Coordinates of C-alpha atoms and ligand atoms in Angstrom, one line a residue:
Chain Z
X560 CA -84.7 -34.0 291.6
X561 CA -86.6 -37.2 292.4
X562 CA -84.2 -39.2 290.4
X563 CA -81.3 -38.8 292.8
X564 CA -82.8 -40.3 296.0
X565 CA -80.5 -40.2 299.1
X566 CA -80.4 -44.0 298.9
X567 CA -79.1 -43.9 295.4
X568 CA -76.4 -41.5 296.2
X569 CA -75.5 -43.5 299.3
X570 CA -75.1 -46.7 297.2
X571 CA -73.2 -44.9 294.5
X572 CA -70.7 -43.5 297.0
X573 CA -70.3 -46.6 299.0
X574 CA -71.2 -49.5 296.8
X575 CA -71.9 -52.7 298.7
X576 CA -69.4 -55.5 298.2
X577 CA -67.6 -53.6 295.5
X578 CA -64.5 -55.2 293.8
X579 CA -63.8 -58.5 291.9
X580 CA -63.2 -61.5 294.1
X581 CA -62.3 -65.2 293.9
X582 CA -63.6 -67.8 293.7
X583 CA -66.2 -67.4 291.0
X584 CA -67.9 -69.7 288.5
X585 CA -68.5 -67.2 285.7
X586 CA -67.9 -63.6 284.8
X587 CA -69.6 -61.3 282.4
X588 CA -68.6 -57.9 281.0
X589 CA -71.2 -55.5 279.7
X590 CA -70.8 -52.1 278.1
X591 CA -73.2 -49.2 277.5
X592 CA -72.0 -48.1 274.0
X593 CA -73.7 -44.7 274.2
X594 CA -71.7 -43.5 277.2
X595 CA -68.9 -46.0 277.5
X596 CA -70.0 -47.2 281.0
X597 CA -68.6 -50.7 281.8
X598 CA -69.3 -53.3 284.4
X599 CA -67.8 -56.7 285.1
X600 CA -69.9 -59.1 287.3
X601 CA -68.7 -62.4 288.8
X602 CA -71.0 -65.0 290.2
X603 CA -70.1 -67.8 292.6
X604 CA -72.8 -70.5 293.2
X605 CA -73.1 -73.4 295.5
X606 CA -75.4 -76.4 294.9
X607 CA -77.4 -76.9 291.7
X608 CA -80.8 -76.1 290.2
X609 CA -83.3 -73.5 291.4
X610 CA -82.2 -74.1 295.0
X611 CA -78.5 -73.3 294.2
X612 CA -77.3 -70.4 296.4
X613 CA -75.7 -67.3 295.1
X614 CA -72.7 -67.3 297.4
X615 CA -71.1 -64.2 296.1
X616 CA -71.6 -61.5 293.5
X617 CA -68.5 -59.4 293.0
X618 CA -68.3 -56.6 290.5
X619 CA -66.2 -53.7 289.1
X620 CA -68.4 -50.9 287.9
X621 CA -67.3 -47.8 286.1
X622 CA -70.1 -45.5 285.3
X623 CA -72.7 -42.9 286.4
X624 CA -74.3 -42.9 289.9
X625 CA -77.3 -44.8 288.6
X626 CA -75.3 -47.7 287.2
X627 CA -73.0 -47.9 290.2
X628 CA -75.9 -47.7 292.7
X629 CA -77.8 -50.4 290.7
X630 CA -74.8 -52.7 290.8
X631 CA -74.6 -52.2 294.6
X632 CA -78.3 -52.9 295.0
X633 CA -77.9 -56.0 292.9
X634 CA -75.1 -57.3 295.2
X635 CA -77.1 -56.5 298.3
X636 CA -80.3 -58.1 297.1
X637 CA -79.2 -61.4 295.5
X638 CA -76.1 -62.4 297.5
X639 CA -77.0 -65.3 299.9
X640 CA -80.3 -66.0 298.3
X641 CA -81.3 -68.8 295.9
X642 CA -80.9 -68.6 292.1
X643 CA -84.7 -68.7 291.8
X644 CA -84.9 -65.6 294.0
X645 CA -82.2 -63.8 292.1
X646 CA -84.0 -64.4 288.8
X647 CA -87.3 -63.2 290.3
X648 CA -85.6 -60.1 291.6
X649 CA -84.1 -59.4 288.2
X650 CA -87.5 -59.8 286.5
X651 CA -89.1 -57.4 289.1
X652 CA -86.3 -54.8 288.6
X653 CA -86.6 -55.0 284.8
X654 CA -90.4 -54.7 284.9
X655 CA -90.2 -51.6 287.1
X656 CA -87.4 -50.0 285.0
X657 CA -89.1 -50.5 281.7
X658 CA -92.6 -49.5 282.9
X659 CA -92.2 -45.8 282.0
X660 CA -93.1 -45.0 285.6
X661 CA -96.3 -47.2 285.8
X662 CA -94.7 -49.8 288.1
X663 CA -93.4 -48.3 291.4
X664 CA -91.6 -51.6 292.3
X665 CA -92.2 -53.9 295.3
X666 CA -89.9 -53.3 298.2
X667 CA -90.5 -56.9 299.4
X668 CA -89.0 -58.2 296.2
X669 CA -86.3 -55.7 295.2
X670 CA -85.4 -53.9 298.5
X671 CA -83.5 -50.7 297.9
X672 CA -84.2 -51.2 294.2
X673 CA -87.4 -49.2 294.6
X674 CA -85.3 -46.1 294.9
X675 CA -84.5 -46.5 291.2
X676 CA -88.2 -46.3 290.2
X677 CA -87.6 -42.7 289.1
X678 CA -85.2 -43.9 286.4
X679 CA -88.1 -45.4 284.5
X680 CA -89.2 -41.9 283.5
X681 CA -85.9 -41.3 281.7
X682 CA -85.6 -43.8 278.8
X683 CA -82.0 -42.8 278.2
X684 CA -81.0 -43.8 281.7
X685 CA -82.8 -47.2 281.9
X686 CA -79.9 -48.9 280.3
X687 CA -77.6 -47.5 283.0
X688 CA -79.7 -49.0 285.7
X689 CA -80.0 -52.4 283.9
X690 CA -76.4 -52.7 282.9
X691 CA -75.1 -54.7 285.9
X692 CA -78.3 -56.7 286.1
X693 CA -78.0 -57.9 282.5
X694 CA -74.3 -58.7 283.1
X695 CA -75.4 -60.6 286.2
X696 CA -78.0 -62.7 284.4
X697 CA -75.5 -63.6 281.7
X698 CA -73.0 -64.7 284.3
X699 CA -75.6 -66.6 286.2
X700 CA -76.6 -68.5 283.0
X701 CA -73.0 -69.4 282.4
X702 CA -72.4 -70.4 286.0
X703 CA -75.3 -72.7 285.9
X704 CA -74.1 -74.2 282.6
X705 CA -70.7 -74.8 284.1
X706 CA -72.2 -76.6 287.1
X707 CA -74.2 -79.1 284.9
Chain V
X345 CA -62.7 -4.9 260.4
X346 CA -63.3 -8.0 262.3
X347 CA -66.9 -9.3 262.4
X348 CA -69.0 -8.7 265.5
X349 CA -71.2 -11.2 267.5
X350 CA -75.0 -10.7 267.0
X351 CA -76.6 -8.1 269.1
X352 CA -79.5 -8.9 271.4
X353 CA -82.0 -7.4 268.9
X354 CA -80.4 -9.4 266.0
X355 CA -80.5 -12.5 268.1
X356 CA -84.2 -12.1 269.0
X357 CA -85.0 -11.7 265.3
X358 CA -82.8 -14.6 264.3
X359 CA -84.3 -16.9 266.9
X360 CA -87.8 -16.1 265.8
X361 CA -87.1 -18.1 262.6
X362 CA -86.5 -21.3 264.6
X363 CA -90.0 -22.3 266.0
X364 CA -88.6 -25.1 268.3
X365 CA -86.6 -22.5 270.3
X366 CA -89.8 -21.2 271.9
X367 CA -90.9 -24.5 273.4
X368 CA -90.5 -25.5 277.0
X369 CA -89.2 -28.7 278.4
X370 CA -89.2 -30.7 281.7
X371 CA -92.2 -29.1 283.3
X372 CA -92.1 -25.6 281.9
X373 CA -88.4 -24.7 281.7
X374 CA -87.6 -22.7 278.6
X375 CA -85.5 -24.8 276.2
X376 CA -81.8 -24.0 276.5
X377 CA -80.4 -26.0 273.6
X378 CA -76.6 -26.4 273.7
X379 CA -76.3 -29.5 271.5
X380 CA -76.1 -27.9 268.1
X381 CA -72.9 -29.8 267.4
X382 CA -75.0 -33.0 267.4
X383 CA -77.7 -31.6 265.3
X384 CA -78.9 -28.0 264.7
X385 CA -82.4 -26.8 264.6
X386 CA -84.1 -25.7 261.4
X387 CA -85.4 -22.3 260.4
X388 CA -88.8 -21.9 258.8
X389 CA -87.1 -20.9 255.6
X390 CA -85.6 -24.4 255.3
X391 CA -88.8 -26.1 256.3
X392 CA -90.8 -24.0 253.8
X393 CA -88.3 -24.7 251.0
X394 CA -88.7 -28.5 251.6
X395 CA -92.5 -28.2 251.9
X396 CA -92.7 -26.1 248.7
X397 CA -90.8 -28.8 246.8
X398 CA -93.1 -31.5 248.0
X399 CA -96.2 -29.4 247.4
X400 CA -95.2 -28.1 244.0
X401 CA -92.4 -29.8 242.3
X402 CA -92.3 -33.3 243.7
X403 CA -91.0 -35.9 241.3
X404 CA -88.3 -38.6 240.9
X405 CA -85.6 -36.2 239.5
X406 CA -83.3 -37.3 236.7
X407 CA -86.0 -39.8 235.7
X408 CA -88.9 -39.4 233.4
X409 CA -89.6 -36.6 230.9
X410 CA -92.8 -35.1 232.3
X411 CA -93.0 -31.5 233.5
X412 CA -92.7 -32.2 237.2
X413 CA -89.6 -34.3 236.7
X414 CA -88.1 -31.5 234.6
X415 CA -88.9 -28.9 237.3
X416 CA -87.8 -31.2 240.1
X417 CA -84.5 -31.9 238.3
X418 CA -83.9 -28.1 237.9
X419 CA -84.6 -27.5 241.6
X420 CA -82.2 -30.3 242.5
X421 CA -79.4 -29.1 240.3
X422 CA -79.9 -25.5 241.3
X423 CA -79.6 -26.6 244.9
X424 CA -76.3 -28.3 244.0
X425 CA -75.0 -25.0 242.6
X426 CA -75.9 -23.1 245.7
X427 CA -74.3 -25.6 248.0
X428 CA -71.2 -25.8 245.8
X429 CA -70.9 -22.0 245.9
X430 CA -71.3 -22.0 249.7
X431 CA -68.0 -23.9 249.9
X432 CA -66.2 -22.3 247.0
X433 CA -66.6 -25.3 244.7
X434 CA -68.1 -26.0 241.4
X435 CA -71.3 -28.0 241.1
X436 CA -69.7 -30.9 239.3
X437 CA -67.6 -31.6 242.3
X438 CA -70.5 -31.9 244.8
X439 CA -71.9 -35.4 245.5
X440 CA -75.0 -35.8 247.6
X441 CA -75.0 -38.6 250.2
X442 CA -77.2 -39.5 253.1
X443 CA -74.8 -37.8 255.6
X444 CA -71.1 -37.2 256.3
X445 CA -70.8 -40.8 257.6
X446 CA -71.9 -42.1 254.2
X447 CA -69.6 -39.6 252.4
X448 CA -66.6 -40.8 254.3
X449 CA -67.5 -44.4 253.8
X450 CA -67.9 -43.7 250.1
X451 CA -64.2 -42.7 249.9
X452 CA -63.0 -45.5 252.1
X453 CA -64.9 -48.1 250.0
X454 CA -63.7 -46.6 246.8
X455 CA -60.2 -47.6 247.9
X456 CA -61.2 -51.2 248.6
X457 CA -63.1 -51.4 245.4
X458 CA -60.2 -50.0 243.5
X459 CA -57.9 -52.6 244.9
X460 CA -60.2 -55.3 243.6
X461 CA -60.6 -53.8 240.1
X462 CA -64.0 -52.1 240.9
X463 CA -65.9 -50.5 238.1
X464 CA -66.1 -46.8 237.3
X465 CA -62.5 -46.0 238.2
X466 CA -59.3 -45.4 236.4
X467 CA -55.6 -45.8 237.4
X468 CA -54.2 -47.1 240.6
X469 CA -54.6 -44.2 242.9
X470 CA -57.6 -45.7 244.6
X471 CA -56.2 -49.0 245.9
X472 CA -54.8 -50.2 249.2
X473 CA -52.5 -53.2 249.6
X474 CA -50.3 -54.7 252.3
X475 CA -47.5 -52.3 252.8
X476 CA -49.7 -49.3 252.1
X477 CA -50.7 -47.1 255.0
X478 CA -53.7 -45.0 256.0
X479 CA -53.1 -42.2 258.5
X480 CA -55.8 -40.8 260.8
X481 CA -55.7 -38.9 264.1
X482 CA -56.6 -39.8 267.6
X483 CA -59.2 -37.1 267.8
X484 CA -61.4 -38.4 265.0
X485 CA -65.1 -39.0 265.3
X486 CA -65.9 -42.7 264.8
X487 CA -67.2 -41.7 261.3
X488 CA -63.7 -40.9 260.2
X489 CA -62.0 -43.7 262.0
X490 CA -64.0 -47.0 261.6
X491 CA -64.4 -46.7 257.8
X492 CA -60.6 -46.6 257.6
X493 CA -60.1 -49.4 260.1
X494 CA -62.3 -51.5 258.0
X495 CA -60.7 -50.5 254.7
X496 CA -57.3 -51.6 256.2
X497 CA -58.8 -54.8 257.4
X498 CA -60.2 -55.6 254.0
X499 CA -57.0 -54.8 252.1
X500 CA -54.2 -55.6 254.4
X501 CA -53.1 -52.0 254.6
X502 CA -51.9 -50.6 257.9
X503 CA -53.7 -48.0 260.0
X504 CA -51.6 -45.4 261.8
X505 CA -52.6 -42.3 263.7
X506 CA -51.3 -38.9 264.8
X507 CA -51.5 -38.8 268.6
X508 CA -53.2 -36.0 270.6
X509 CA -51.4 -33.9 273.2
X510 CA -52.6 -33.5 276.8
X511 CA -54.2 -30.1 275.9
X512 CA -56.1 -31.7 273.0
X513 CA -54.1 -30.6 270.0
X514 CA -52.6 -32.9 267.3
X515 CA -49.0 -33.8 268.3
X516 CA -47.2 -33.2 265.0
X517 CA -43.7 -33.9 266.4
X518 CA -43.3 -37.3 264.7
X519 CA -45.4 -36.5 261.6
X520 CA -42.5 -37.2 259.3
X521 CA -42.4 -40.8 260.6
X522 CA -46.1 -41.2 260.4
X523 CA -46.7 -39.6 257.0
X524 CA -44.4 -41.3 254.5
X525 CA -44.4 -42.5 250.9
X526 CA -46.3 -45.5 252.1
X527 CA -49.2 -43.3 253.1
X528 CA -52.0 -43.3 250.6
X529 CA -54.6 -41.4 252.6
X530 CA -54.4 -38.9 255.4
X531 CA -57.9 -38.5 256.9
X532 CA -58.4 -35.9 259.6
X533 CA -61.0 -33.5 261.1
X534 CA -61.1 -29.8 260.5
X535 CA -62.6 -29.0 263.9
X536 CA -62.8 -31.6 266.7
X537 CA -66.4 -32.3 267.7
X538 CA -65.3 -32.8 271.3
X539 CA -62.5 -30.4 272.0
X540 CA -63.3 -27.7 269.5
X541 CA -59.7 -27.8 268.4
X542 CA -59.2 -26.2 264.9
X543 CA -56.5 -28.2 263.0
X544 CA -54.0 -26.6 260.7
X545 CA -55.7 -28.0 257.6
X546 CA -53.6 -26.3 254.9
X547 CA -50.3 -27.4 256.5
X548 CA -51.5 -31.0 256.9
X549 CA -52.8 -31.1 253.3
X550 CA -49.5 -29.9 252.0
X551 CA -47.6 -32.4 254.1
X552 CA -49.9 -35.2 252.7
X553 CA -49.3 -34.1 249.2
X554 CA -45.6 -33.9 249.7
X555 CA -45.5 -37.7 250.1
X556 CA -48.2 -38.3 247.4
X557 CA -51.0 -39.1 249.9
X558 CA -54.6 -37.9 249.4
X559 CA -56.0 -35.5 252.1
X560 CA -59.6 -36.3 253.3
X561 CA -61.2 -33.7 255.5
X562 CA -64.1 -34.3 258.0
X563 CA -65.6 -30.8 257.8
X564 CA -68.8 -31.6 259.9
X565 CA -67.9 -29.1 262.6
X566 CA -66.4 -26.4 260.4
X567 CA -68.8 -25.9 257.5
X568 CA -71.7 -24.9 259.8
X569 CA -69.6 -22.5 261.9
X570 CA -67.0 -20.7 259.9
X571 CA -66.3 -19.6 256.4
X572 CA -64.9 -22.7 254.4
X573 CA -63.4 -22.5 251.0
X574 CA -62.2 -25.7 249.5
X575 CA -59.6 -24.1 247.3
X576 CA -58.1 -22.4 250.4
X577 CA -57.9 -25.6 252.4
X578 CA -56.0 -27.5 249.8
X579 CA -57.5 -30.9 250.6
X580 CA -58.7 -33.5 248.1
X581 CA -62.0 -34.6 249.6
X582 CA -64.2 -32.9 252.2
X583 CA -67.3 -34.3 253.9
X584 CA -70.1 -32.7 255.9
X585 CA -73.7 -33.3 257.0
X586 CA -76.7 -31.0 256.2
X587 CA -78.5 -31.5 259.5
X588 CA -75.7 -29.8 261.6
X589 CA -76.0 -26.6 259.5
X590 CA -79.8 -25.7 259.7
X591 CA -80.5 -28.2 256.9
X592 CA -82.7 -31.3 256.8
X593 CA -81.8 -34.8 258.0
X594 CA -80.9 -37.3 255.4
X595 CA -78.5 -35.3 253.2
X596 CA -74.7 -35.0 253.4
X597 CA -72.1 -33.8 250.9
X598 CA -68.9 -35.3 249.6
X599 CA -66.8 -32.7 247.8
X600 CA -63.9 -34.0 245.8
X601 CA -61.5 -32.6 243.2
X602 CA -63.0 -33.2 239.8
X603 CA -60.2 -35.3 238.4
X604 CA -60.1 -37.5 241.5
X605 CA -63.9 -38.1 241.5
X606 CA -63.5 -39.0 237.9
X607 CA -60.8 -41.6 238.7
X608 CA -62.6 -43.0 241.8
X609 CA -64.4 -46.3 241.5
X610 CA -68.1 -46.4 242.3
X611 CA -69.5 -47.4 245.8
X612 CA -73.3 -47.7 246.0
X613 CA -74.7 -49.0 242.7
X614 CA -78.2 -49.2 241.2
X615 CA -80.5 -46.9 239.4
X616 CA -79.6 -43.3 238.3
X617 CA -75.8 -43.8 238.4
X618 CA -75.5 -45.8 235.1
X619 CA -74.8 -45.0 231.5
X620 CA -75.6 -48.4 229.9
X621 CA -76.6 -51.7 231.4
X622 CA -76.6 -55.3 230.0
X623 CA -77.1 -58.6 231.8
X624 CA -73.4 -58.9 232.0
X625 CA -72.4 -55.5 233.2
X626 CA -72.8 -51.7 233.2
X627 CA -71.0 -48.5 232.4
X628 CA -71.4 -45.5 234.6
X629 CA -72.7 -42.0 234.4
X630 CA -70.3 -39.1 234.7
X631 CA -69.5 -37.4 238.1
X632 CA -71.5 -36.6 240.2
X633 CA -74.3 -38.9 239.1
X634 CA -72.0 -41.9 239.2
X635 CA -71.9 -41.6 243.0
X636 CA -75.7 -41.0 243.5
X637 CA -77.4 -44.3 243.2
X638 CA -81.2 -44.4 243.7
X639 CA -83.8 -41.7 243.4
X640 CA -82.0 -38.5 244.4
X641 CA -82.8 -36.8 247.7
X642 CA -84.1 -33.7 246.0
X643 CA -86.3 -32.2 248.7
X644 CA -83.4 -32.5 251.2
X645 CA -81.0 -30.9 248.7
X646 CA -83.5 -28.0 248.2
X647 CA -83.7 -27.7 252.0
X648 CA -80.0 -27.7 252.4
X649 CA -79.6 -25.0 249.7
X650 CA -82.0 -22.9 251.7
X651 CA -79.9 -23.5 254.8
X652 CA -76.8 -22.3 253.0
X653 CA -78.6 -19.2 251.9
X654 CA -79.7 -18.6 255.5
X655 CA -76.2 -18.9 256.8
X656 CA -74.8 -16.7 254.0
X657 CA -77.4 -14.1 254.8
X658 CA -76.3 -14.2 258.5
X659 CA -72.7 -14.0 257.4
X660 CA -70.4 -17.0 258.3
X661 CA -67.8 -14.5 259.7
X662 CA -70.4 -13.2 262.1
X663 CA -71.6 -16.6 263.0
X664 CA -68.0 -17.5 263.8
X665 CA -67.5 -14.3 265.9
X666 CA -70.7 -15.0 267.8
X667 CA -69.7 -18.5 268.7
X668 CA -66.2 -17.4 269.7
X669 CA -67.8 -14.9 272.1
X670 CA -70.0 -17.7 273.6
X671 CA -67.0 -20.0 273.8
X672 CA -65.0 -17.4 275.6
X673 CA -67.9 -16.7 278.0
X674 CA -68.3 -20.4 278.8
X675 CA -64.5 -21.0 279.2
X676 CA -64.3 -18.0 281.6
X677 CA -67.2 -19.3 283.6
X678 CA -65.8 -22.8 283.8
X679 CA -62.4 -21.5 284.8
X680 CA -64.0 -19.9 287.9
X681 CA -65.1 -23.4 289.0
X682 CA -62.1 -25.3 290.1
X683 CA -64.1 -28.6 290.2
X684 CA -64.5 -28.5 286.5
X685 CA -61.8 -29.8 284.1
X686 CA -62.1 -28.4 280.5
X687 CA -60.9 -30.7 277.7
X688 CA -59.1 -29.1 274.8
X689 CA -56.9 -26.1 274.1
X690 CA -56.8 -23.2 276.5
X691 CA -56.3 -20.7 273.6
X692 CA -59.5 -19.5 272.2
X693 CA -58.0 -18.9 268.8
X694 CA -57.5 -22.6 268.4
X695 CA -61.1 -23.4 269.2
X696 CA -64.5 -23.8 267.5
X697 CA -67.9 -23.5 269.2
X698 CA -67.8 -26.7 271.3
X699 CA -66.6 -27.1 274.9
X700 CA -66.3 -30.4 276.6
X701 CA -65.7 -30.7 280.3
X702 CA -65.5 -33.2 283.2
X703 CA -66.8 -32.5 286.7
X704 CA -64.6 -33.9 289.4
X705 CA -66.1 -37.1 290.9
X706 CA -69.3 -36.9 289.0
X707 CA -70.1 -38.9 285.8
X708 CA -71.2 -36.9 282.7
X709 CA -74.5 -38.7 282.6
X710 CA -75.3 -37.4 286.1
X711 CA -74.1 -33.9 285.2
X712 CA -76.3 -33.9 282.0
X713 CA -79.3 -35.1 284.0
X714 CA -79.0 -32.2 286.5
X715 CA -78.7 -29.7 283.6
X716 CA -81.6 -31.3 281.8
X717 CA -83.7 -30.9 284.9
X718 CA -83.5 -27.2 284.3
X719 CA -84.1 -27.5 280.5
X720 CA -80.4 -27.2 279.7
X721 CA -79.8 -29.7 276.9
X722 CA -76.2 -30.8 276.4
X723 CA -74.5 -33.9 275.1
X724 CA -73.1 -36.4 277.5
X725 CA -71.0 -39.5 276.8
X726 CA -68.0 -40.0 274.5
X727 CA -69.6 -38.1 271.6
X728 CA -68.5 -40.8 269.1
X729 CA -64.9 -40.2 270.0
X730 CA -64.1 -43.0 272.4
X731 CA -60.4 -43.3 271.7
X732 CA -60.0 -39.6 272.3
X733 CA -61.7 -39.8 275.7
X734 CA -59.6 -42.8 276.7
X735 CA -56.5 -40.8 275.8
X736 CA -57.6 -37.8 277.9
X737 CA -58.5 -40.2 280.8
X738 CA -62.1 -39.2 280.8
X739 CA -64.7 -42.1 280.8
X740 CA -67.1 -39.6 279.4
X741 CA -67.6 -35.8 279.2
X742 CA -70.3 -33.2 279.1
X743 CA -70.3 -31.1 275.9
X744 CA -72.0 -27.7 275.2
X745 CA -72.0 -26.7 271.6
X746 CA -73.3 -23.6 269.9
X747 CA -75.0 -22.2 266.8
X748 CA -75.8 -18.7 265.5
X749 CA -79.1 -18.7 267.6
X750 CA -77.3 -19.5 270.9
X751 CA -77.5 -16.6 273.4
X752 CA -75.1 -15.4 276.1
X753 CA -78.0 -15.9 278.5
X754 CA -78.0 -19.6 277.6
X755 CA -74.4 -19.9 278.5
X756 CA -75.1 -18.3 281.9
X757 CA -78.1 -20.7 282.4
X758 CA -75.7 -23.6 281.9
X759 CA -73.3 -22.3 284.4
X760 CA -76.1 -21.7 286.9
X761 CA -77.5 -25.1 286.5
X762 CA -74.1 -26.6 286.7
X763 CA -73.6 -25.1 290.2
X764 CA -76.2 -27.5 291.6
X765 CA -74.0 -30.5 290.7
X766 CA -71.5 -30.5 293.5
X767 CA -74.3 -30.0 296.1
X768 CA -76.4 -32.9 294.8
X769 CA -73.6 -35.4 294.6
X770 CA -71.8 -34.2 297.7
X771 CA -68.6 -33.5 296.0
X772 CA -68.3 -29.9 297.2
X773 CA -64.8 -28.9 297.8
X774 CA -64.0 -26.8 300.9
X775 CA -63.1 -23.3 299.9
Ligands
LIG823 C1 -66.7 -34.3 263.5 C2 -67.8 -35.2 263.0 N1 -67.6 -36.1 262.1 C3 -68.6 -36.9 261.6 C4 -69.9 -36.8 262.1 C5 -71.0 -37.7 261.6 O1 -72.0 -37.0 261.1 P1 -73.4 -37.8 260.6 O2 -73.7 -38.6 261.8 O3 -74.3 -36.7 260.3 O4 -73.0 -38.6 259.5 C6 -70.1 -35.9 263.2 C7 -71.5 -35.8 263.8 O5 -72.0 -36.6 264.4 C8 -69.1 -35.1 263.6 O6 -69.3 -34.2 264.6

């Protein structure tokens, strides 16, 4: 099954930076009502504006291998980068996941995220892969508001 | 003599009536449909009945005096007779709704409307006030839980629930404390859509009546699968959906005792359900029309009647025996796999044709995906019974559910596809 790439299973079994940590500027909790999967994402920023740096993304994810792997990839890709980069990465992930398989994803931009390209062919699973990313963008938005 | 499961020849003939069963999925795999608990497939007899109505008799029934309207009305009311007979009821006690969800909401809203002096009702039986209680169970589908949560919220009444035991049965130990003279409604399911548990309906209805409460039964998972006779069950209201029993989407049934339907205030209002209307107010048609606002779902009723005829011809006792055989086969297969935890009662006699299970260390979504890759279609998630899953400490589960057309070979196909799961997710247990 092309959906379950080695990389995905690896991330789901040993999620990067898993767990909720202090300090954080904002937290967001998202739920997938069809299966009951839940994720909580915390964001800690330093600086302000587009050049602000994502110091930490910590999360607690309870769900399928796709949603856990996706949260792990999120933490890996955006931690230590700028807010602008995090937002671009989110947009690229979303574009790939909602492309119905047309967009294979750009490894330069989303790193291990390309391993989730297969998810786009299964509409019921797209939400699993996007869950932590939408929670992250929510938390990011709140964190930026809190810094103003 | 007890009824026998369908033979291979019978199954082949029976399946030929369901065109969808011969299609392939996911790159050429034969469809192994094990999700009939969510919705069943439709035999050509049902599709033809609906089509014939549209091609021959289509009209807004109970409206107008032309020939088509007359014939359409006859077809609609004949369908009501057939469906009533199917559950041992009389036609005047059968109300058509959009689905079971709407039927249950109808009853729950009637209580709120009664509290606020809603029209079309009589007496004080349909009212909820602070101090009153509604009793449900922890194994309810959201459709028989949320309408009651909301009814309590609107009226100040208190919601209570019968807990579920570890092995997925109702824990009736403290029923006397839960079901008291404060209880106005006891709403519970006949067969759990997750666990397959068959509840002791008669006993529960008697207990409800002993304290003056009304018994409302969610029969979504029983009417399609075993012989159901409303007089036998002793409940006051019973709800089910057409689409789970070979019938069309868009039609459900609320059965109620005639005198209760008569006393019950109206819910949805508009055309077709009135007697007289002025600018100031309206009076309402007799039961069942008073609960059927809008142009009636006639083609769907005709389709559902054909579905009832189809099930009757197969024999509900044989359908039940067949599904029991499949359940036993699946439970036996799953018991041989120590990495699978089955939810629900171990005893086959307390079970209907649905089996939910959890694979150690693998989320139900992933299990379902691996099965789907081989054309095995099951339900994954919480199956609209989130509190029940929380109680059984399962974030989600995988559910296989059956119908008359399900074959033993399909159960085996599920087990075979399931064996790929531990290997793919690296959760193999050393033997
Ligand atoms: C036990 C039970 N109750 C209620 C329902 C709701 O049925 P519907 O969605 O057709 O209204 C279902 C099916 O989803 C069910 O299995």
